[in-house]
Amino acid sequence: MTNPVTPTVPTTRRAVSAPVPAYAPTGPGVLKFGGSSFTSHAAYEELARALAGRLDAEARPLAVVVSAMPGETEGLRERLHAVDPHPSGDRVAGLLTLADTISAHLLTAALHRLGRRATVLAGHEAGLITDETFMWARLERIDPEPLQQAFAAYEVVVVPGGQAVDPRGRPTWLGKNSSDLSAVAVAVALGAPRCEIHSDVEGIHSSDPRRVTGTRLLGHVSYDDAAAVSLHGAKVLHRRAVRLAEEHGVTIVCRHNRPPFTPGTVIGPGGGRADAVVLNLHSLVLRYHDHEEADRAHRAFRSDGVDTIRLDDAPAVALIGGYVDHEASAHRHGIAVGRAAGIPVTEIRGGRTTVHVAADEAAAVRLAQKLHDELPVPRPTGVPA
């Protein structure tokens, strides 16, 4: 990785809690708001007011990375697949990213209505350059100049998440849930020491709190452990975002996406061990005839930029997070089509990672609960080992 530098809207104003950090800020603040932040069109106005409050409180500009409204991307995907069941990567990247662009313009319109100077830098304008893989593209270069020029004229720059271009200027897509990666890349471009990730949970939990009871919020997590839970399917953060943050010394602060924007997990150097059970019902285990076939499939998926786990004890590969047309990928690479064999449930305990396979969604949830119940309960802070 190289870096060229060492939301109907009422007219009356009302006070809204602003997501103000507890440290002394310098330079533009970098914030990301996921799709769950925009459950209605009124949510854009609410967020715009919160951002205006933060602008007034901190007297510094803001770079805001946003995702699409829930269901928008999948709606575009369904329309595309209705026309072509196996669309090419350039068609997917060119169409699906429009959902995030719409979200960015809606937030910018809400900011304009409040009298704020805001603009949108879409993927072809933001200075994020990838390889020539249209889907799950790998970020190769970050040009800070477009963002720096934008801040010369605007106090808020809104960036649609997951978008970039290849060296020839063609639209590329950084992958599912890649707004995190966009946000960290923006932080790198601006030299920001922190990047705030706002979502419907305050951070990384010991398991999915929507599916598993008794989960714990992890307060301070190392880059390595955050990347591990992400690689195995935890949806809080994008794995490449964690690694990019580590490479450039950017601390990631996870926060809730509603006032008062409660902080949660901090990811950075010196973080503690994260014992966790990762459950992602969109993930899929594919089984092959033998280990050689499984190895070839693993290499092929990885070459496409898809996160996969090669299971050691079986000729099988876990596709993490779903949204992969694995049959089309197999045909494209001339490899065998894997047979769906279940859902992976990953146990991370004491630095050791074990991938279990459950037959279906109900079994996966039961297994995750059992494994989580068996995790050691961490000692309270201040109690000696």
Tab-separated table of C-alpha atoms in Angstrom:
chain	number	residue	atom	x	y	z
A	1	MET	CA	0.000	0.000	0.000
A	2	THR	CA	1.420	3.347	-0.928
A	3	ASN	CA	0.314	6.762	0.206
A	4	PRO	CA	1.564	9.902	-1.562
A	5	VAL	CA	1.916	11.750	1.777
A	6	THR	CA	5.001	10.749	4.922
A	7	PRO	CA	-32.681	13.903	6.180
A	8	THR	CA	-40.109	16.216	5.350
A	9	VAL	CA	-37.648	18.631	7.274
A	10	PRO	CA	-38.930	21.116	9.940
A	11	THR	CA	-37.640	24.645	9.597
A	12	THR	CA	-37.073	25.261	13.306
A	13	ARG	CA	-33.736	24.302	14.785
A	14	ARG	CA	-33.579	22.051	17.809
A	15	ALA	CA	-30.757	20.955	20.021
A	16	VAL	CA	-29.338	17.535	19.188
A	17	SER	CA	-26.532	15.790	20.969
A	18	ALA	CA	-23.414	15.835	18.814
A	19	PRO	CA	-20.870	13.022	18.626
A	20	VAL	CA	-18.044	14.939	20.289
A	21	PRO	CA	-14.901	12.952	21.092
A	22	ALA	CA	-13.120	13.089	24.427
A	23	TYR	CA	-9.772	14.057	22.938
A	24	ALA	CA	-8.464	17.400	21.674
A	25	PRO	CA	-9.126	17.278	17.906
A	26	THR	CA	-6.852	18.652	15.235
A	27	GLY	CA	-7.509	18.625	11.484
A	28	PRO	CA	-10.678	17.300	9.876
A	29	GLY	CA	-12.653	14.712	11.803
A	30	VAL	CA	-13.395	11.457	10.010
A	31	LEU	CA	-16.717	9.718	10.727
A	32	LYS	CA	-18.480	6.773	9.119
A	33	PHE	CA	-22.229	6.061	9.389
A	34	GLY	CA	-23.495	2.659	8.268
A	35	GLY	CA	-26.770	1.891	6.562
A	36	SER	CA	-28.588	1.333	9.860
A	37	SER	CA	-28.157	5.069	10.485
A	38	PHE	CA	-30.624	5.805	7.676
A	39	THR	CA	-33.800	3.908	8.496
A	40	SER	CA	-35.934	6.724	7.031
A	41	HIS	CA	-35.459	9.876	4.990
A	42	ALA	CA	-35.933	11.911	8.189
A	43	ALA	CA	-32.783	10.251	9.534
A	44	TYR	CA	-30.674	12.282	7.122
A	45	GLU	CA	-32.032	15.518	8.603
A	46	GLU	CA	-31.421	14.238	12.122
A	47	LEU	CA	-27.840	13.326	11.341
A	48	ALA	CA	-27.258	16.609	9.534
A	49	ARG	CA	-28.326	18.488	12.691
A	50	ALA	CA	-25.999	16.400	14.803
A	51	LEU	CA	-23.124	17.073	12.413
A	52	ALA	CA	-23.912	20.794	12.465
A	53	GLY	CA	-23.727	20.692	16.248
A	54	ARG	CA	-20.349	19.060	16.044
A	55	LEU	CA	-19.083	21.599	13.541
A	56	ASP	CA	-20.070	24.382	15.936
A	57	ALA	CA	-18.571	22.641	18.960
A	58	GLU	CA	-15.222	21.748	17.407
A	59	ALA	CA	-14.751	24.473	14.782
A	60	ARG	CA	-13.154	22.032	12.363
A	61	PRO	CA	-14.366	20.383	9.138
A	62	LEU	CA	-15.706	16.850	8.893
A	63	ALA	CA	-15.241	14.047	6.392
A	64	VAL	CA	-18.322	11.811	6.578
A	65	VAL	CA	-18.430	8.406	4.916
A	66	VAL	CA	-21.931	6.955	4.477
A	67	SER	CA	-23.526	3.695	3.424
A	68	ALA	CA	-26.784	3.142	1.551
A	69	MET	CA	-30.185	2.975	3.208
A	70	PRO	CA	-31.114	-0.574	4.261
A	71	GLY	CA	-32.293	-2.627	1.291
A	72	GLU	CA	-31.158	-0.172	-1.390
A	73	THR	CA	-28.114	-2.141	-2.503
A	74	GLU	CA	-29.980	-5.440	-2.489
A	75	GLY	CA	-32.785	-3.854	-4.506
A	76	LEU	CA	-30.293	-2.869	-7.187
A	77	ARG	CA	-28.758	-6.325	-7.043
A	78	GLU	CA	-32.153	-7.967	-7.625
A	79	ARG	CA	-32.848	-5.713	-10.602
A	80	LEU	CA	-29.475	-6.508	-12.110
A	81	HIS	CA	-29.882	-10.253	-11.640
A	82	ALA	CA	-33.355	-10.073	-13.202
A	83	VAL	CA	-31.645	-8.887	-16.379
A	84	ASP	CA	-28.551	-11.100	-16.122
A	85	PRO	CA	-28.359	-13.955	-13.580
A	86	HIS	CA	-24.549	-13.844	-13.728
A	87	PRO	CA	-23.554	-10.225	-14.420
A	88	SER	CA	-19.963	-9.258	-15.035
A	89	GLY	CA	-18.007	-7.565	-12.280
A	90	ASP	CA	-17.902	-4.198	-13.978
A	91	ARG	CA	-21.712	-4.138	-14.219
A	92	VAL	CA	-22.046	-5.052	-10.540
A	93	ALA	CA	-19.507	-2.476	-9.405
A	94	GLY	CA	-21.012	0.220	-11.611
A	95	LEU	CA	-24.576	-0.326	-10.407
A	96	LEU	CA	-24.486	-1.416	-6.765
A	97	THR	CA	-22.330	1.505	-5.663
A	98	LEU	CA	-25.050	3.922	-6.794
A	99	ALA	CA	-27.002	3.121	-3.621
A	100	ASP	CA	-24.276	4.654	-1.463
A	101	THR	CA	-24.033	7.648	-3.792
A	102	ILE	CA	-27.751	8.331	-3.311
A	103	SER	CA	-27.275	8.230	0.463
A	104	ALA	CA	-24.386	10.691	0.277
A	105	HIS	CA	-26.413	13.180	-1.770
A	106	LEU	CA	-29.393	12.919	0.603
A	107	LEU	CA	-27.199	13.763	3.590
A	108	THR	CA	-25.569	16.607	1.677
A	109	ALA	CA	-28.999	17.990	0.757
A	110	ALA	CA	-29.984	17.918	4.439
A	111	LEU	CA	-26.789	19.776	5.342
A	112	HIS	CA	-27.438	22.385	2.641
A	113	ARG	CA	-30.906	23.003	4.084
A	114	LEU	CA	-29.255	23.847	7.379
A	115	GLY	CA	-27.023	26.357	5.612
A	116	ARG	CA	-23.888	24.207	5.771
A	117	ARG	CA	-21.278	24.106	3.039
A	118	ALA	CA	-21.138	20.450	2.023
A	119	THR	CA	-20.248	18.471	-1.056
A	120	VAL	CA	-20.039	14.868	-2.252
A	121	LEU	CA	-16.890	13.187	-3.490
A	122	ALA	CA	-17.976	9.960	-5.181
A	123	GLY	CA	-15.654	7.058	-5.871
A	124	HIS	CA	-14.189	8.474	-9.063
A	125	GLU	CA	-13.430	11.784	-7.300
A	126	ALA	CA	-12.135	10.791	-3.854
A	127	GLY	CA	-8.613	9.682	-4.759
A	128	LEU	CA	-8.956	6.012	-3.848
A	129	ILE	CA	-7.317	3.835	-6.505
A	130	THR	CA	-7.537	0.039	-6.595
A	131	ASP	CA	-6.316	-2.821	-8.715
A	132	GLU	CA	-8.330	-3.797	-11.796
A	133	THR	CA	-10.574	-6.242	-9.926
A	134	PHE	CA	-14.068	-4.789	-10.153
A	135	MET	CA	-15.475	-6.714	-7.187
A	136	TRP	CA	-13.751	-6.847	-3.811
A	137	ALA	CA	-11.064	-4.653	-5.301
A	138	ARG	CA	-7.858	-4.108	-3.384
A	139	LEU	CA	-6.868	-0.569	-2.485
A	140	GLU	CA	-3.461	0.228	-3.927
A	141	ARG	CA	-3.029	3.991	-3.714
A	142	ILE	CA	-4.501	6.905	-1.768
A	143	ASP	CA	-4.250	10.355	-3.326
A	144	PRO	CA	-4.952	13.014	-0.667
A	145	GLU	CA	-5.265	15.921	-3.112
A	146	PRO	CA	-8.998	15.620	-3.960
A	147	LEU	CA	-10.006	15.661	-0.294
A	148	GLN	CA	-7.616	18.468	0.536
A	149	GLN	CA	-8.952	20.589	-2.323
A	150	ALA	CA	-12.547	19.917	-1.273
A	151	PHE	CA	-11.864	21.106	2.264
A	152	ALA	CA	-10.558	24.365	0.880
A	153	ALA	CA	-14.145	25.205	-0.087
A	154	TYR	CA	-16.413	23.061	2.096
A	155	GLU	CA	-16.830	22.324	5.792
A	156	VAL	CA	-18.308	18.851	5.254
A	157	VAL	CA	-17.164	16.401	2.588
A	158	VAL	CA	-19.462	13.386	2.218
A	159	VAL	CA	-17.962	10.242	0.681
A	160	PRO	CA	-20.077	7.259	-0.439
A	161	GLY	CA	-18.619	4.136	1.093
A	162	GLY	CA	-17.108	1.198	-0.754
A	163	GLN	CA	-16.309	3.097	-3.946
A	164	ALA	CA	-13.062	3.566	-5.799
A	165	VAL	CA	-11.637	3.459	-9.311
A	166	ASP	CA	-8.995	1.381	-11.017
A	167	PRO	CA	-5.953	2.986	-12.684
A	168	ARG	CA	-8.011	3.503	-15.859
A	169	GLY	CA	-10.750	5.367	-13.982
A	170	ARG	CA	-13.321	2.560	-14.102
A	171	PRO	CA	-15.616	2.141	-11.048
A	172	THR	CA	-14.579	-0.569	-8.607
A	173	TRP	CA	-16.223	-1.902	-5.451
A	174	LEU	CA	-14.292	-2.551	-2.255
A	175	GLY	CA	-16.659	-5.320	-1.126
A	176	LYS	CA	-19.548	-5.892	1.230
A	177	ASN	CA	-19.500	-3.642	4.327
A	178	SER	CA	-16.472	-1.817	2.936
A	179	SER	CA	-17.553	1.677	4.038
A	180	ASP	CA	-15.249	1.065	6.999
A	181	LEU	CA	-12.355	0.683	4.600
A	182	SER	CA	-13.328	3.893	2.800
A	183	ALA	CA	-13.421	5.745	6.118
A	184	VAL	CA	-9.990	4.583	7.207
A	185	ALA	CA	-8.595	5.423	3.762
A	186	VAL	CA	-10.029	8.947	4.097
A	187	ALA	CA	-8.389	9.212	7.520
A	188	VAL	CA	-5.070	8.163	5.997
A	189	ALA	CA	-5.413	10.717	3.207
A	190	LEU	CA	-6.095	13.489	5.730
A	191	GLY	CA	-3.478	12.392	8.241
A	192	ALA	CA	-6.174	11.926	10.890
A	193	PRO	CA	-5.084	10.003	13.986
A	194	ARG	CA	-8.606	8.639	14.599
A	195	CYS	CA	-11.499	7.320	12.592
A	196	GLU	CA	-14.953	6.948	14.139
A	197	ILE	CA	-17.171	4.077	12.981
A	198	HIS	CA	-20.841	4.699	13.879
A	199	SER	CA	-23.240	1.751	13.702
A	200	ASP	CA	-26.234	0.245	15.512
A	201	VAL	CA	-23.921	-1.374	18.052
A	202	GLU	CA	-21.193	0.347	20.032
A	203	GLY	CA	-18.470	-1.982	18.884
A	204	ILE	CA	-17.211	-5.531	18.938
A	205	HIS	CA	-19.098	-7.946	21.193
A	206	SER	CA	-18.058	-11.385	22.320
A	207	SER	CA	-20.706	-12.666	19.874
A	208	ASP	CA	-23.632	-11.353	17.845
A	209	PRO	CA	-25.894	-9.733	20.493
A	210	ARG	CA	-28.911	-10.121	18.196
A	211	ARG	CA	-28.541	-13.902	18.124
A	212	VAL	CA	-26.646	-14.833	21.295
A	213	THR	CA	-27.536	-13.926	24.883
A	214	GLY	CA	-25.045	-12.819	27.518
A	215	THR	CA	-22.605	-11.160	25.141
A	216	ARG	CA	-20.061	-8.617	26.374
A	217	LEU	CA	-18.839	-5.421	24.717
A	218	LEU	CA	-15.084	-5.573	24.252
A	219	GLY	CA	-13.553	-2.281	25.331
A	220	HIS	CA	-10.020	-2.168	23.918
A	221	VAL	CA	-9.078	-4.629	21.189
A	222	SER	CA	-5.816	-5.081	19.333
A	223	TYR	CA	-5.579	-4.703	15.588
A	224	ASP	CA	-4.828	-8.417	15.253
A	225	ASP	CA	-7.860	-9.616	17.180
A	226	ALA	CA	-10.168	-7.096	15.479
A	227	ALA	CA	-8.941	-8.339	12.109
A	228	ALA	CA	-9.439	-11.958	13.183
A	229	VAL	CA	-13.083	-11.557	14.210
A	230	SER	CA	-13.725	-9.578	11.033
A	231	LEU	CA	-12.074	-12.184	8.800
A	232	HIS	CA	-14.341	-14.858	10.266
A	233	GLY	CA	-17.517	-12.846	9.664
A	234	ALA	CA	-18.110	-10.343	12.474
A	235	LYS	CA	-19.986	-7.506	10.757
A	236	VAL	CA	-18.813	-4.624	12.938
A	237	LEU	CA	-15.691	-3.859	10.937
A	238	HIS	CA	-14.121	-4.622	7.582
A	239	ARG	CA	-10.909	-6.628	7.981
A	240	ARG	CA	-8.927	-4.601	5.454
A	241	ALA	CA	-9.990	-1.431	7.251
A	242	VAL	CA	-8.352	-2.752	10.414
A	243	ARG	CA	-5.144	-3.637	8.609
A	244	LEU	CA	-4.994	-0.277	6.838
A	245	ALA	CA	-5.514	1.484	10.167
A	246	GLU	CA	-2.708	-0.551	11.700
A	247	GLU	CA	-0.370	0.222	8.816
A	248	HIS	CA	-0.870	3.970	9.192
A	249	GLY	CA	-1.319	4.206	12.968
A	250	VAL	CA	-5.015	5.175	12.841
A	251	THR	CA	-7.007	4.387	15.980
A	252	ILE	CA	-10.535	3.165	15.263
A	253	VAL	CA	-13.227	4.308	17.711
A	254	CYS	CA	-16.542	2.457	17.452
A	255	ARG	CA	-19.605	4.478	18.458
A	256	HIS	CA	-23.384	4.132	18.413
A	257	ASN	CA	-25.080	5.883	15.500
A	258	ARG	CA	-27.773	7.629	17.548
A	259	PRO	CA	-27.440	10.445	20.119
A	260	PRO	CA	-25.583	10.595	22.398
A	261	PHE	CA	-23.305	8.566	20.083
A	262	THR	CA	-22.019	6.384	22.902
A	263	PRO	CA	-18.434	5.196	22.415
A	264	GLY	CA	-17.638	1.519	22.693
A	265	THR	CA	-14.738	-0.522	21.369
A	266	VAL	CA	-11.428	1.160	20.668
A	267	ILE	CA	-9.163	-0.663	18.241
A	268	GLY	CA	-5.515	0.144	18.327
A	269	PRO	CA	-2.111	-0.735	19.696
A	270	GLY	CA	-1.991	-2.395	23.093
A	271	GLY	CA	-5.522	-3.772	22.948
A	272	GLY	CA	-6.443	-6.781	25.033
A	273	ARG	CA	-7.178	-10.345	24.047
A	274	ALA	CA	-10.599	-10.868	22.423
A	275	ASP	CA	-12.231	-14.189	23.277
A	276	ALA	CA	-15.292	-14.395	21.034
A	277	VAL	CA	-17.656	-16.580	19.018
A	278	VAL	CA	-18.264	-15.306	15.501
A	279	LEU	CA	-21.647	-16.041	13.914
A	280	ASN	CA	-22.587	-14.762	10.470
A	281	LEU	CA	-25.610	-16.487	8.944
A	282	HIS	CA	-24.676	-15.204	5.488
A	283	SER	CA	-21.447	-17.213	5.521
A	284	LEU	CA	-21.382	-20.587	3.786
A	285	VAL	CA	-19.215	-23.701	3.892
A	286	LEU	CA	-18.554	-25.336	0.526
A	287	ARG	CA	-17.348	-28.933	0.451
A	288	TYR	CA	-15.267	-30.436	-2.354
A	289	HIS	CA	-14.359	-33.922	-3.534
A	290	ASP	CA	-10.850	-33.787	-2.121
A	291	HIS	CA	-8.319	-31.442	-0.544
A	292	GLU	CA	-6.748	-30.578	-3.888
A	293	GLU	CA	-10.074	-29.286	-5.218
A	294	ALA	CA	-10.619	-27.339	-2.013
A	295	ASP	CA	-7.159	-25.786	-2.284
A	296	ARG	CA	-7.812	-24.667	-5.859
A	297	ALA	CA	-11.166	-23.151	-4.875
A	298	HIS	CA	-9.599	-21.340	-1.937
A	299	ARG	CA	-6.920	-19.825	-4.160
A	300	ALA	CA	-9.478	-18.818	-6.787
A	301	PHE	CA	-11.770	-17.054	-4.308
A	302	ARG	CA	-8.834	-15.293	-2.710
A	303	SER	CA	-7.608	-14.125	-6.125
A	304	ASP	CA	-11.029	-12.503	-6.568
A	305	GLY	CA	-10.564	-10.675	-3.263
A	306	VAL	CA	-13.155	-12.780	-1.431
A	307	ASP	CA	-12.532	-13.592	2.233
A	308	THR	CA	-12.399	-17.348	2.639
A	309	ILE	CA	-11.218	-19.773	5.305
A	310	ARG	CA	-9.691	-23.078	4.261
A	311	LEU	CA	-10.875	-25.674	6.783
A	312	ASP	CA	-7.979	-27.840	7.919
A	313	ASP	CA	-9.894	-30.998	8.838
A	314	ALA	CA	-12.012	-31.368	5.686
A	315	PRO	CA	-11.867	-30.612	1.935
A	316	ALA	CA	-13.953	-27.496	2.509
A	317	VAL	CA	-13.821	-23.716	2.219
A	318	ALA	CA	-15.843	-21.194	4.217
A	319	LEU	CA	-17.037	-18.201	2.204
A	320	ILE	CA	-17.317	-15.372	4.704
A	321	GLY	CA	-20.192	-12.905	4.726
A	322	GLY	CA	-22.065	-14.214	1.692
A	323	TYR	CA	-22.903	-12.120	-1.388
A	324	VAL	CA	-20.650	-14.315	-3.530
A	325	ASP	CA	-21.852	-16.042	-6.693
A	326	HIS	CA	-19.650	-19.050	-6.040
A	327	GLU	CA	-20.957	-21.029	-9.026
A	328	ALA	CA	-20.105	-18.230	-11.448
A	329	SER	CA	-16.695	-17.879	-9.834
A	330	ALA	CA	-16.046	-21.627	-10.195
A	331	HIS	CA	-16.969	-21.582	-13.875
A	332	ARG	CA	-14.815	-18.526	-14.478
A	333	HIS	CA	-11.776	-20.160	-12.907
A	334	GLY	CA	-12.440	-23.611	-14.355
A	335	ILE	CA	-12.731	-25.299	-10.975
A	336	ALA	CA	-15.268	-27.618	-9.393
A	337	VAL	CA	-18.476	-26.166	-7.964
A	338	GLY	CA	-18.555	-26.699	-4.217
A	339	ARG	CA	-21.503	-28.309	-2.446
A	340	ALA	CA	-23.191	-26.274	0.309
A	341	ALA	CA	-22.332	-28.040	3.563
A	342	GLY	CA	-23.472	-25.703	6.326
A	343	ILE	CA	-22.679	-22.478	8.157
A	344	PRO	CA	-19.354	-21.773	9.878
A	345	VAL	CA	-19.295	-20.784	13.557
A	346	THR	CA	-15.878	-19.630	14.707
A	347	GLU	CA	-14.581	-19.853	18.259
A	348	ILE	CA	-11.683	-17.524	19.125
A	349	ARG	CA	-10.313	-18.405	22.523
A	350	GLY	CA	-6.950	-17.782	24.099
A	351	GLY	CA	-5.457	-16.818	20.761
A	352	ARG	CA	-6.601	-20.073	19.122
A	353	THR	CA	-9.166	-20.056	16.315
A	354	THR	CA	-11.453	-23.053	15.675
A	355	VAL	CA	-14.029	-23.172	12.884
A	356	HIS	CA	-17.070	-25.382	13.565
A	357	VAL	CA	-19.701	-26.211	10.926
A	358	ALA	CA	-23.451	-26.188	11.687
A	359	ALA	CA	-25.997	-27.805	9.400
A	360	ASP	CA	-28.369	-24.834	9.137
A	361	GLU	CA	-29.193	-21.425	10.615
A	362	ALA	CA	-31.016	-22.756	13.685
A	363	ALA	CA	-28.182	-25.158	14.447
A	364	ALA	CA	-25.626	-22.390	13.964
A	365	VAL	CA	-27.362	-20.147	16.499
A	366	ARG	CA	-27.595	-22.991	19.020
A	367	LEU	CA	-23.930	-23.833	18.541
A	368	ALA	CA	-22.849	-20.215	18.892
A	369	GLN	CA	-24.806	-19.903	22.154
A	370	LYS	CA	-23.229	-23.070	23.534
A	371	LEU	CA	-19.703	-22.021	22.603
A	372	HIS	CA	-20.238	-18.524	23.999
A	373	ASP	CA	-21.578	-19.902	27.295
A	374	GLU	CA	-18.311	-21.839	27.607
A	375	LEU	CA	-16.047	-18.806	27.118
A	376	PRO	CA	-14.104	-17.762	30.205
A	377	VAL	CA	-15.565	-14.729	31.951
A	378	PRO	CA	-12.972	-11.927	31.886
A	379	ARG	CA	-11.673	-10.607	35.191
A	380	PRO	CA	-12.937	-7.181	36.213
A	381	THR	CA	-10.545	-4.342	35.456
A	382	GLY	CA	-8.041	-3.909	38.241
A	383	VAL	CA	-8.201	-7.445	39.575
A	384	PRO	CA	-4.751	-9.025	39.371
A	385	ALA	CA	-4.322	-12.254	37.503
